[in-house]
Tab-separated table of C-alpha atoms in Angstrom:
chain	number	residue	atom	x	y	z
A	197	MET	CA	109.568	118.876	90.523
A	198	ASN	CA	108.550	122.803	89.792
A	199	LYS	CA	108.262	121.962	86.358
A	200	TYR	CA	105.337	119.267	87.272
A	201	ARG	CA	102.324	122.005	88.467
A	202	ASN	CA	102.078	122.639	85.222
A	203	ASP	CA	100.648	119.785	84.823
A	204	PHE	CA	97.912	121.056	86.953
A	205	PRO	CA	95.413	123.472	85.520
A	206	LEU	CA	93.418	124.177	89.966
A	207	PHE	CA	96.899	126.408	90.027
A	208	LYS	CA	96.246	128.099	87.032
A	209	ALA	CA	92.750	128.359	87.235
A	210	ILE	CA	90.418	132.040	87.283
A	211	ASP	CA	86.767	130.801	89.106
A	212	GLU	CA	84.739	133.779	88.030
A	213	LYS	CA	81.716	132.352	89.362
A	214	ASN	CA	83.536	132.840	92.652
A	215	SER	CA	86.344	136.352	91.577
A	216	ALA	CA	88.261	133.417	92.783
A	217	ASP	CA	92.615	132.986	91.590
A	218	ASN	CA	93.316	130.126	92.140
A	219	SER	CA	97.551	131.063	90.316
A	220	GLY	CA	98.770	132.301	94.060
A	221	LEU	CA	97.298	129.784	96.171
A	222	ILE	CA	99.621	127.210	98.293
A	223	TYR	CA	98.134	124.524	98.537
A	224	LEU	CA	98.882	121.868	101.416
A	225	ASP	CA	96.347	119.658	101.868
A	226	THR	CA	96.746	116.337	99.866
A	227	ALA	CA	96.983	114.417	103.386
A	228	ALA	CA	92.468	114.656	102.545
A	229	THR	CA	92.704	115.411	97.893
A	230	ALA	CA	95.105	115.397	95.441
A	231	GLN	CA	95.289	117.270	92.467
A	232	ARG	CA	94.667	116.697	88.664
A	233	PRO	CA	96.510	116.848	86.200
A	234	TYR	CA	95.011	117.589	82.912
A	235	LEU	CA	96.249	113.396	82.031
A	236	VAL	CA	92.827	112.583	84.066
A	237	LEU	CA	91.312	114.634	83.841
A	238	ASN	CA	91.419	114.283	79.803
A	239	ALA	CA	91.720	110.414	79.983
A	240	MET	CA	87.920	110.307	81.998
A	241	THR	CA	86.826	112.850	79.273
A	242	HIS	CA	88.139	110.852	76.449
A	243	PHE	CA	85.952	107.956	78.335
A	244	TYR	CA	83.212	110.070	78.194
A	245	ALA	CA	82.832	110.995	74.657
A	246	THR	CA	84.878	108.066	73.107
A	247	GLN	CA	83.522	104.515	75.164
A	248	ASN	CA	80.587	105.484	77.305
A	249	ALA	CA	78.626	101.991	77.169
A	250	ASN	CA	77.755	99.904	80.796
A	251	PRO	CA	80.416	98.132	81.350
A	252	LEU	CA	80.977	94.035	81.353
A	253	ARG	CA	76.479	93.164	79.591
A	254	GLY	CA	76.956	94.275	76.056
A	255	LEU	CA	77.826	92.349	73.134
A	256	TYR	CA	78.113	95.030	70.818
A	257	SER	CA	81.556	96.963	70.223
A	258	LEU	CA	81.188	100.248	72.556
A	259	SER	CA	80.450	98.458	75.598
A	260	GLU	CA	82.984	95.636	75.003
A	261	ARG	CA	85.464	98.985	73.998
A	262	ALA	CA	84.440	100.450	77.866
A	263	THR	CA	84.599	96.489	79.337
A	264	LYS	CA	87.778	97.698	77.370
A	265	ALA	CA	88.558	99.776	79.751
A	266	TYR	CA	87.172	99.093	82.986
A	267	GLU	CA	89.368	96.104	83.360
A	268	ASP	CA	93.128	97.469	82.052
A	269	ALA	CA	92.470	99.778	84.858
A	270	ARG	CA	92.116	97.638	87.462
A	271	GLU	CA	95.203	95.619	85.433
A	272	THR	CA	96.313	99.257	86.262
A	273	VAL	CA	96.421	99.335	89.379
A	274	ALA	CA	96.841	95.898	90.318
A	275	LYS	CA	101.286	95.981	88.692
A	276	PHE	CA	100.979	98.666	91.111
A	277	ILE	CA	100.077	97.000	93.655
A	278	ASN	CA	102.438	94.003	92.833
A	279	ALA	CA	99.203	92.120	93.433
A	280	PRO	CA	99.318	88.938	92.181
A	281	SER	CA	96.185	88.855	89.790
A	282	SER	CA	93.912	91.658	88.530
A	283	ARG	CA	91.488	89.653	90.074
A	284	GLU	CA	91.557	89.730	92.922
A	285	ILE	CA	91.136	94.148	92.794
A	286	ILE	CA	88.005	94.666	93.495
A	287	PHE	CA	87.041	98.400	92.675
A	288	THR	CA	85.785	100.563	95.535
A	289	ARG	CA	84.164	104.153	96.254
A	290	ASN	CA	87.544	104.983	98.350
A	291	THR	CA	89.198	103.575	101.294
A	292	SER	CA	86.516	103.956	104.096
A	293	GLU	CA	84.626	100.742	101.760
A	294	GLY	CA	86.856	98.997	100.475
A	295	LEU	CA	87.821	98.803	104.610
A	296	ASN	CA	84.078	98.835	105.641
A	297	LEU	CA	83.506	95.618	102.291
A	298	ILE	CA	86.279	94.162	104.264
A	299	ALA	CA	85.028	93.614	107.575
A	300	ASN	CA	81.404	93.130	106.430
A	301	THR	CA	82.273	90.135	104.208
A	302	TYR	CA	85.594	88.149	105.803
A	303	GLY	CA	84.860	90.006	109.154
A	304	MET	CA	81.282	88.792	109.965
A	305	ALA	CA	81.692	85.717	108.253
A	306	ASN	CA	85.693	85.058	110.363
A	307	VAL	CA	85.576	87.139	114.068
A	308	GLY	CA	83.090	84.896	116.888
A	309	PRO	CA	82.737	85.632	120.524
A	310	GLY	CA	85.775	85.834	122.833
A	311	ASP	CA	87.964	86.258	119.420
A	312	GLU	CA	89.912	90.025	119.297
A	313	VAL	CA	90.300	92.141	116.596
A	314	VAL	CA	94.186	95.048	116.858
A	315	VAL	CA	94.162	97.627	115.264
A	316	SER	CA	96.314	101.216	116.609
A	317	ILE	CA	94.939	104.113	117.672
A	318	MET	CA	96.735	106.164	115.443
A	319	GLU	CA	94.154	104.299	113.090
A	320	HIS	CA	91.547	106.796	111.188
A	321	HIS	CA	87.953	106.047	112.161
A	322	SER	CA	86.845	103.957	108.949
A	323	ASN	CA	89.453	101.288	110.106
A	324	ILE	CA	88.288	101.985	113.165
A	325	LEU	CA	84.373	102.202	113.182
A	326	PRO	CA	83.517	99.310	110.799
A	327	TRP	CA	85.612	97.224	113.450
A	328	GLN	CA	84.149	98.326	116.230
A	329	PHE	CA	80.711	97.135	114.284
A	330	VAL	CA	82.531	93.802	113.939
A	331	CYS	CA	83.133	92.647	117.842
A	332	GLN	CA	79.605	94.339	119.533
A	333	THR	CA	78.156	92.359	116.523
A	334	LYS	CA	79.168	89.400	117.544
A	335	GLY	CA	81.273	89.214	120.711
A	336	ALA	CA	85.015	89.707	120.448
A	337	ILE	CA	87.244	92.685	121.839
A	338	LEU	CA	88.542	95.624	120.181
A	339	LYS	CA	92.191	96.376	121.273
A	340	PHE	CA	94.307	98.560	120.463
A	341	MET	CA	98.263	99.140	119.491
A	342	TYR	CA	99.781	102.632	121.314
A	343	VAL	CA	102.247	104.565	120.336
A	344	ASP	CA	104.931	106.900	121.341
A	345	LYS	CA	103.508	110.536	122.038
A	346	GLU	CA	107.545	111.157	121.508
A	347	SER	CA	108.777	108.783	117.570
A	348	GLY	CA	104.989	108.424	116.793
A	349	GLU	CA	105.656	104.307	116.171
A	350	ILE	CA	103.966	101.381	117.946
A	351	PRO	CA	106.893	100.184	120.411
A	352	GLU	CA	107.233	96.332	119.804
A	353	SER	CA	106.651	95.811	122.794
A	354	GLU	CA	102.438	96.569	121.997
A	355	TYR	CA	102.664	93.662	119.282
A	356	ALA	CA	102.412	91.680	122.049
A	357	LYS	CA	98.855	91.904	121.929
A	358	ILE	CA	98.190	89.706	118.699
A	359	THR	CA	97.778	86.567	120.394
A	360	PRO	CA	96.589	83.178	119.172
A	361	LYS	CA	92.926	84.690	120.078
A	362	THR	CA	93.168	87.813	117.824
A	363	LYS	CA	91.746	87.373	114.031
A	364	ILE	CA	92.391	90.231	112.027
A	365	VAL	CA	95.050	92.943	112.548
A	366	SER	CA	94.222	95.949	110.486
A	367	LEU	CA	96.858	98.795	110.528
A	368	THR	CA	97.656	101.636	108.723
A	369	HIS	CA	100.461	102.287	106.140
A	370	VAL	CA	101.176	105.619	106.666
A	371	SER	CA	99.029	107.548	109.788
A	372	ASN	CA	97.491	111.064	108.315
A	373	VAL	CA	97.965	112.220	111.287
A	374	LEU	CA	101.141	111.757	112.530
A	375	GLY	CA	102.713	110.772	108.935
A	376	THR	CA	104.303	107.459	110.370
A	377	THR	CA	104.905	104.760	108.075
A	378	ASN	CA	104.543	101.249	110.490
A	379	PRO	CA	106.188	98.148	109.790
A	380	ILE	CA	103.989	96.218	108.549
A	381	LYS	CA	105.382	93.203	107.505
A	382	LYS	CA	107.024	92.982	110.947
A	383	ILE	CA	103.510	93.635	111.776
A	384	ALA	CA	101.891	90.862	109.282
A	385	GLU	CA	104.038	88.300	110.028
A	386	ILE	CA	103.481	87.999	113.514
A	387	ALA	CA	99.662	88.228	113.215
A	388	HIS	CA	100.616	84.981	110.448
A	389	LYS	CA	101.802	83.277	113.280
A	390	ASN	CA	98.678	83.682	115.711
A	391	GLY	CA	97.620	82.292	112.534
A	392	ALA	CA	95.552	86.152	112.131
A	393	VAL	CA	94.909	88.446	108.833
A	394	MET	CA	96.285	91.735	107.610
A	395	VAL	CA	94.366	94.143	107.333
A	396	VAL	CA	96.204	97.444	105.920
A	397	ASP	CA	94.929	101.089	105.401
A	398	GLY	CA	97.268	102.295	102.372
A	399	ALA	CA	94.927	105.521	101.574
A	400	GLN	CA	98.537	107.485	103.112
A	401	SER	CA	101.170	105.432	101.529
A	402	THR	CA	99.734	105.179	98.045
A	403	PRO	CA	100.291	108.662	96.920
A	404	HIS	CA	103.767	108.299	98.643
A	405	ILE	CA	105.974	105.207	98.856
A	406	LYS	CA	106.077	102.310	96.334
A	407	VAL	CA	103.541	99.513	98.111
A	408	ASP	CA	104.471	95.792	97.319
A	409	VAL	CA	101.373	93.737	98.665
A	410	GLN	CA	103.075	90.050	98.644
A	411	ASP	CA	106.490	91.948	100.227
A	412	LEU	CA	103.706	94.030	102.761
A	413	GLY	CA	102.667	90.353	103.591
A	414	ALA	CA	99.701	91.789	103.558
A	415	ASP	CA	96.103	89.977	102.862
A	416	PHE	CA	94.062	92.365	102.254
A	417	PHE	CA	95.496	96.220	100.961
A	418	ALA	CA	93.413	99.050	100.531
A	419	MET	CA	93.213	102.403	98.230
A	420	SER	CA	91.493	105.490	97.752
A	421	GLY	CA	92.335	107.214	93.796
A	422	HIS	CA	91.475	110.758	94.740
A	423	LYS	CA	94.901	111.041	97.470
A	424	LEU	CA	96.737	110.273	94.474
A	425	CYS	CA	96.004	112.682	91.610
A	426	GLY	CA	93.137	110.925	90.828
A	427	PRO	CA	89.299	111.033	90.667
A	428	MET	CA	86.993	111.141	93.994
A	429	GLY	CA	84.978	108.133	94.493
A	430	ILE	CA	87.023	105.432	93.366
A	431	GLY	CA	89.233	103.152	95.545
A	432	ALA	CA	90.523	98.990	95.406
A	433	VAL	CA	90.353	96.402	97.196
A	434	TRP	CA	93.086	93.725	96.788
A	435	GLY	CA	93.118	90.461	98.615
A	436	LYS	CA	94.289	87.006	98.298
A	437	MET	CA	92.602	84.670	96.133
A	438	GLU	CA	91.309	82.084	98.704
A	439	LEU	CA	90.096	84.239	101.191
A	440	LEU	CA	88.153	86.797	98.515
A	441	GLU	CA	86.692	83.730	97.205
A	442	ALA	CA	85.229	82.467	100.765
A	443	MET	CA	83.678	85.797	101.815
A	444	PRO	CA	79.840	86.402	100.966
A	445	PRO	CA	79.142	89.476	98.757
A	446	PHE	CA	79.031	92.976	100.599
A	447	LEU	CA	76.050	94.177	98.002
A	448	ARG	CA	73.251	92.238	96.019
A	449	GLY	CA	72.340	93.614	92.819
A	450	GLY	CA	72.558	93.611	89.727
A	451	GLU	CA	75.963	91.953	87.792
A	452	MET	CA	76.880	90.991	90.961
A	453	ILE	CA	75.482	86.958	90.415
A	454	GLU	CA	75.495	84.599	88.126
A	455	TYR	CA	71.551	82.967	88.449
A	456	VAL	CA	68.757	84.624	90.185
A	457	THR	CA	65.579	82.168	91.246
A	458	GLU	CA	63.023	83.130	93.169
A	459	THR	CA	64.303	81.359	96.129
A	460	SER	CA	67.770	81.903	95.538
A	461	ALA	CA	70.891	82.936	94.090
A	462	THR	CA	74.695	81.880	92.524
A	463	TRP	CA	77.369	84.552	92.305
A	464	ALA	CA	79.700	85.578	89.909
A	465	GLU	CA	83.664	84.912	90.075
A	466	VAL	CA	85.675	87.141	91.699
A	467	PRO	CA	86.290	89.953	91.529
A	468	HIS	CA	83.474	90.729	90.061
A	469	LYS	CA	80.688	89.181	92.974
A	470	PHE	CA	82.108	92.047	94.944
A	471	GLU	CA	80.966	95.415	92.603
A	472	ALA	CA	77.177	95.314	92.428
A	473	GLY	CA	75.160	97.792	89.510
A	474	THR	CA	76.266	99.802	86.863
A	475	VAL	CA	80.536	99.920	87.189
A	476	SER	CA	82.915	103.269	88.136
A	477	ALA	CA	84.156	103.223	85.053
A	478	GLY	CA	85.262	106.496	84.207
A	479	ASP	CA	86.366	107.341	87.047
A	480	ALA	CA	88.329	103.899	87.209
A	481	VAL	CA	89.785	104.810	84.605
A	482	GLY	CA	90.346	108.013	85.732
A	483	MET	CA	92.133	106.509	89.027
A	484	ALA	CA	94.096	103.911	86.225
A	485	ALA	CA	95.918	106.926	84.436
A	486	ALA	CA	96.462	109.238	87.309
A	487	ILE	CA	98.419	105.845	88.518
A	488	ARG	CA	100.335	105.808	85.242
A	489	TYR	CA	101.465	110.498	85.244
A	490	ILE	CA	102.912	108.554	89.348
A	491	GLN	CA	104.393	106.757	88.306
A	492	SER	CA	105.799	108.469	85.503
A	493	VAL	CA	107.397	110.935	87.995
A	494	GLY	CA	109.283	107.980	89.803
A	495	LEU	CA	107.676	107.009	93.384
A	496	ASP	CA	111.328	107.407	94.862
A	497	THR	CA	111.488	110.845	93.426
A	498	ILE	CA	107.866	111.318	95.514
A	499	THR	CA	109.211	110.005	98.669
A	500	GLU	CA	112.478	112.511	98.260
A	501	HIS	CA	110.818	115.410	97.095
A	502	ASP	CA	108.643	115.202	99.919
A	503	ASN	CA	110.846	113.709	103.207
A	504	ALA	CA	113.073	117.158	101.831
A	505	LEU	CA	109.715	120.058	102.476
A	506	ALA	CA	108.604	118.180	105.389
A	507	VAL	CA	112.577	118.383	106.474
A	508	ARG	CA	112.602	122.061	106.089
A	509	LEU	CA	109.083	122.903	107.800
A	510	ILE	CA	109.815	120.975	110.985
A	511	GLU	CA	113.800	122.369	111.285
A	512	GLY	CA	111.617	125.884	109.899
A	513	LEU	CA	108.428	125.653	113.566
A	514	LYS	CA	110.996	124.277	115.229
A	515	LYS	CA	112.378	127.459	115.115
A	516	ILE	CA	109.054	129.322	116.026
A	517	PRO	CA	108.174	130.360	119.649
A	518	HIS	CA	104.984	128.866	121.330
A	519	VAL	CA	104.545	126.316	118.704
A	520	ASN	CA	104.558	122.485	119.152
A	521	ILE	CA	105.173	119.549	116.257
A	522	ILE	CA	102.586	116.983	117.317
A	523	GLY	CA	105.534	113.674	117.073
A	524	ASN	CA	108.359	112.207	115.183
A	525	LYS	CA	110.147	115.328	114.884
A	526	ASP	CA	112.467	113.510	112.138
A	527	GLY	CA	110.805	115.184	109.108
A	528	THR	CA	112.077	111.939	107.250
A	529	LYS	CA	109.649	110.194	108.834
A	530	ARG	CA	106.646	112.405	108.618
A	531	CYS	CA	105.367	110.747	104.425
A	532	GLY	CA	104.828	114.698	103.747
A	533	ILE	CA	102.893	115.169	106.709
A	534	VAL	CA	102.837	117.165	109.093
A	535	THR	CA	101.182	118.785	111.842
A	536	PHE	CA	101.376	121.146	114.803
A	537	THR	CA	99.767	123.483	117.064
A	538	VAL	CA	100.000	126.886	117.898
A	539	ASP	CA	100.095	128.050	121.958
A	540	GLY	CA	96.937	130.178	122.100
A	541	VAL	CA	95.764	130.185	118.787
A	542	HIS	CA	93.240	127.240	117.976
A	543	PRO	CA	94.224	125.084	114.993
A	544	HIS	CA	90.643	126.208	112.978
A	545	ASP	CA	91.561	130.022	113.017
A	546	ILE	CA	95.317	129.020	112.464
A	547	ALA	CA	93.670	127.402	109.014
A	548	THR	CA	91.303	130.960	108.619
A	549	LEU	CA	94.477	133.276	109.368
A	550	LEU	CA	95.947	131.394	106.941
A	551	SER	CA	93.645	130.725	104.268
A	552	GLU	CA	94.075	134.713	103.665
A	553	GLU	CA	97.071	134.417	103.654
A	554	ASN	CA	95.684	131.957	100.874
A	555	ILE	CA	97.349	128.890	101.999
A	556	ALA	CA	95.323	125.486	101.922
A	557	ILE	CA	95.976	123.163	105.452
A	558	ARG	CA	93.591	121.857	107.284
A	559	ALA	CA	93.046	122.184	111.146
A	560	GLY	CA	91.159	119.626	113.334
A	561	HIS	CA	90.638	116.025	114.391
A	562	HIS	CA	91.373	114.793	110.054
A	563	CYS	CA	88.914	111.758	111.404
A	564	ALA	CA	91.214	110.474	114.304
A	565	GLN	CA	89.615	111.089	117.404
A	566	PRO	CA	91.167	108.687	119.438
A	567	LEU	CA	94.576	109.458	118.346
A	568	GLY	CA	93.660	112.891	119.862
A	569	ALA	CA	92.166	112.344	123.377
A	570	TYR	CA	94.967	109.930	123.638
A	571	LEU	CA	97.807	112.373	122.608
A	572	GLY	CA	95.577	115.050	124.745
A	573	GLU	CA	95.262	117.669	121.496
A	574	THR	CA	90.998	117.720	120.688
A	575	ALA	CA	92.449	118.806	117.305
A	576	THR	CA	95.893	120.142	115.449
A	577	ALA	CA	96.439	121.715	112.288
A	578	ARG	CA	98.054	119.477	109.354
A	579	ALA	CA	100.524	120.782	106.943
A	580	SER	CA	100.819	117.403	104.272
A	581	LEU	CA	102.964	118.704	100.806
A	582	TYR	CA	103.476	116.369	96.994
A	583	PHE	CA	105.445	116.770	94.662
A	584	TYR	CA	103.677	120.019	93.571
A	585	ASN	CA	104.526	121.859	96.308
A	586	THR	CA	107.853	123.803	96.489
A	587	GLU	CA	110.459	125.490	99.312
A	588	GLU	CA	108.598	128.934	98.303
A	589	GLU	CA	105.369	128.081	99.721
A	590	ILE	CA	107.327	125.809	102.824
A	591	ASP	CA	108.852	129.260	103.211
A	592	ALA	CA	106.326	130.875	103.094
A	593	LEU	CA	104.147	128.305	105.537
A	594	LEU	CA	106.519	129.701	108.214
A	595	LYS	CA	106.278	132.934	107.499
A	596	ASN	CA	102.717	133.659	108.176
A	597	VAL	CA	102.770	130.463	110.932
A	598	ALA	CA	105.712	133.181	113.000
A	599	ARG	CA	102.442	135.462	112.946
A	600	LEU	CA	99.466	133.325	114.048
A	601	ARG	CA	99.605	134.894	117.849
A	602	GLU	CA	100.648	137.919	116.961
A	603	TRP	CA	97.305	138.559	114.594
A	604	SER	CA	95.596	136.374	117.069
A	605	GLY	CA	96.537	139.406	119.850
A	606	PHE	CA	99.082	137.838	121.590
A	607	LYS	CA	102.539	140.566	121.900
A	608	ASP	CA	105.083	137.812	122.030
């Protein structure tokens, strides 16, 4: 897999302004954002250099080429997650905006007093706060499914919280803290039997495992471009056409209208009804290029590599005294995300000390404070792995984790 590192300029770049040489960087924060290959950067440069015009609006050839590039990107996203139609793909800035779109349109229109929305305790804040707002506004109840603290999985007994009162079940496909892959298909079946819709946060799953929204039984699916080697500031929502057509627009303004008078307006067809203003066409082109690149590597290959590195890391951490692995101890069930603590060393200090050895990991609550409170951990350290990481990098991380307590003044 090491050959793919040559596709990423960041690993070879020298930042002269900040006196930084990235050639020795061990980057283990892909769950926050992935690095971008030349192919993605070149695709975006090509768009702005040769196709730059406002898509969807101009009748001249340059604008038509920009429109085609943008709509081709939509088609690429649709095929990537096996959406029935590219018209069901709505471009957003990121997964967070996508989940807010769903909550503020479908949620506000379909949740009422006494209704229930079900999420899990492992959710990212982006899949909690929008539903908190919907429930507080509409007089509904937000219910949490809890996880087993050892396995990091939701026990089947928690599924009973989905009842005929449930209008929406919104769940992460892969936890950004525990690395758990939730059984969306099974939970979606339960949601549908109770008359609820299934919303899926796919931010962490799409970079690592094959996603088929039809097989999952999802009704909505949100994802980000920057977590799968695409640019920041672009994401997508997929929704079933009959739901999208019935939903009101989220943002209002240019291009999302059919006709406007002084007192009223009618909306454009889906998906344009949800894409107000000038679209981020260059980023959409970059996201599509990233998807094609990921597909060229192979998601099965990526899954196998991520799992192998996670196993190597977890087995190594088990051998280091005073290290506590948060969640499942089986690396094949972590989707490349390994979270841990070290006795007596604050996670922020862990990240800072490792940074001095040119190792980049994430430390904090990972935008999942309810999960941390439930687990009794206010902060943790997280190493997130991808196909451009190597066994040698994992070994370097383990070597330095073993020295953290010594660096922090402990004698053992």
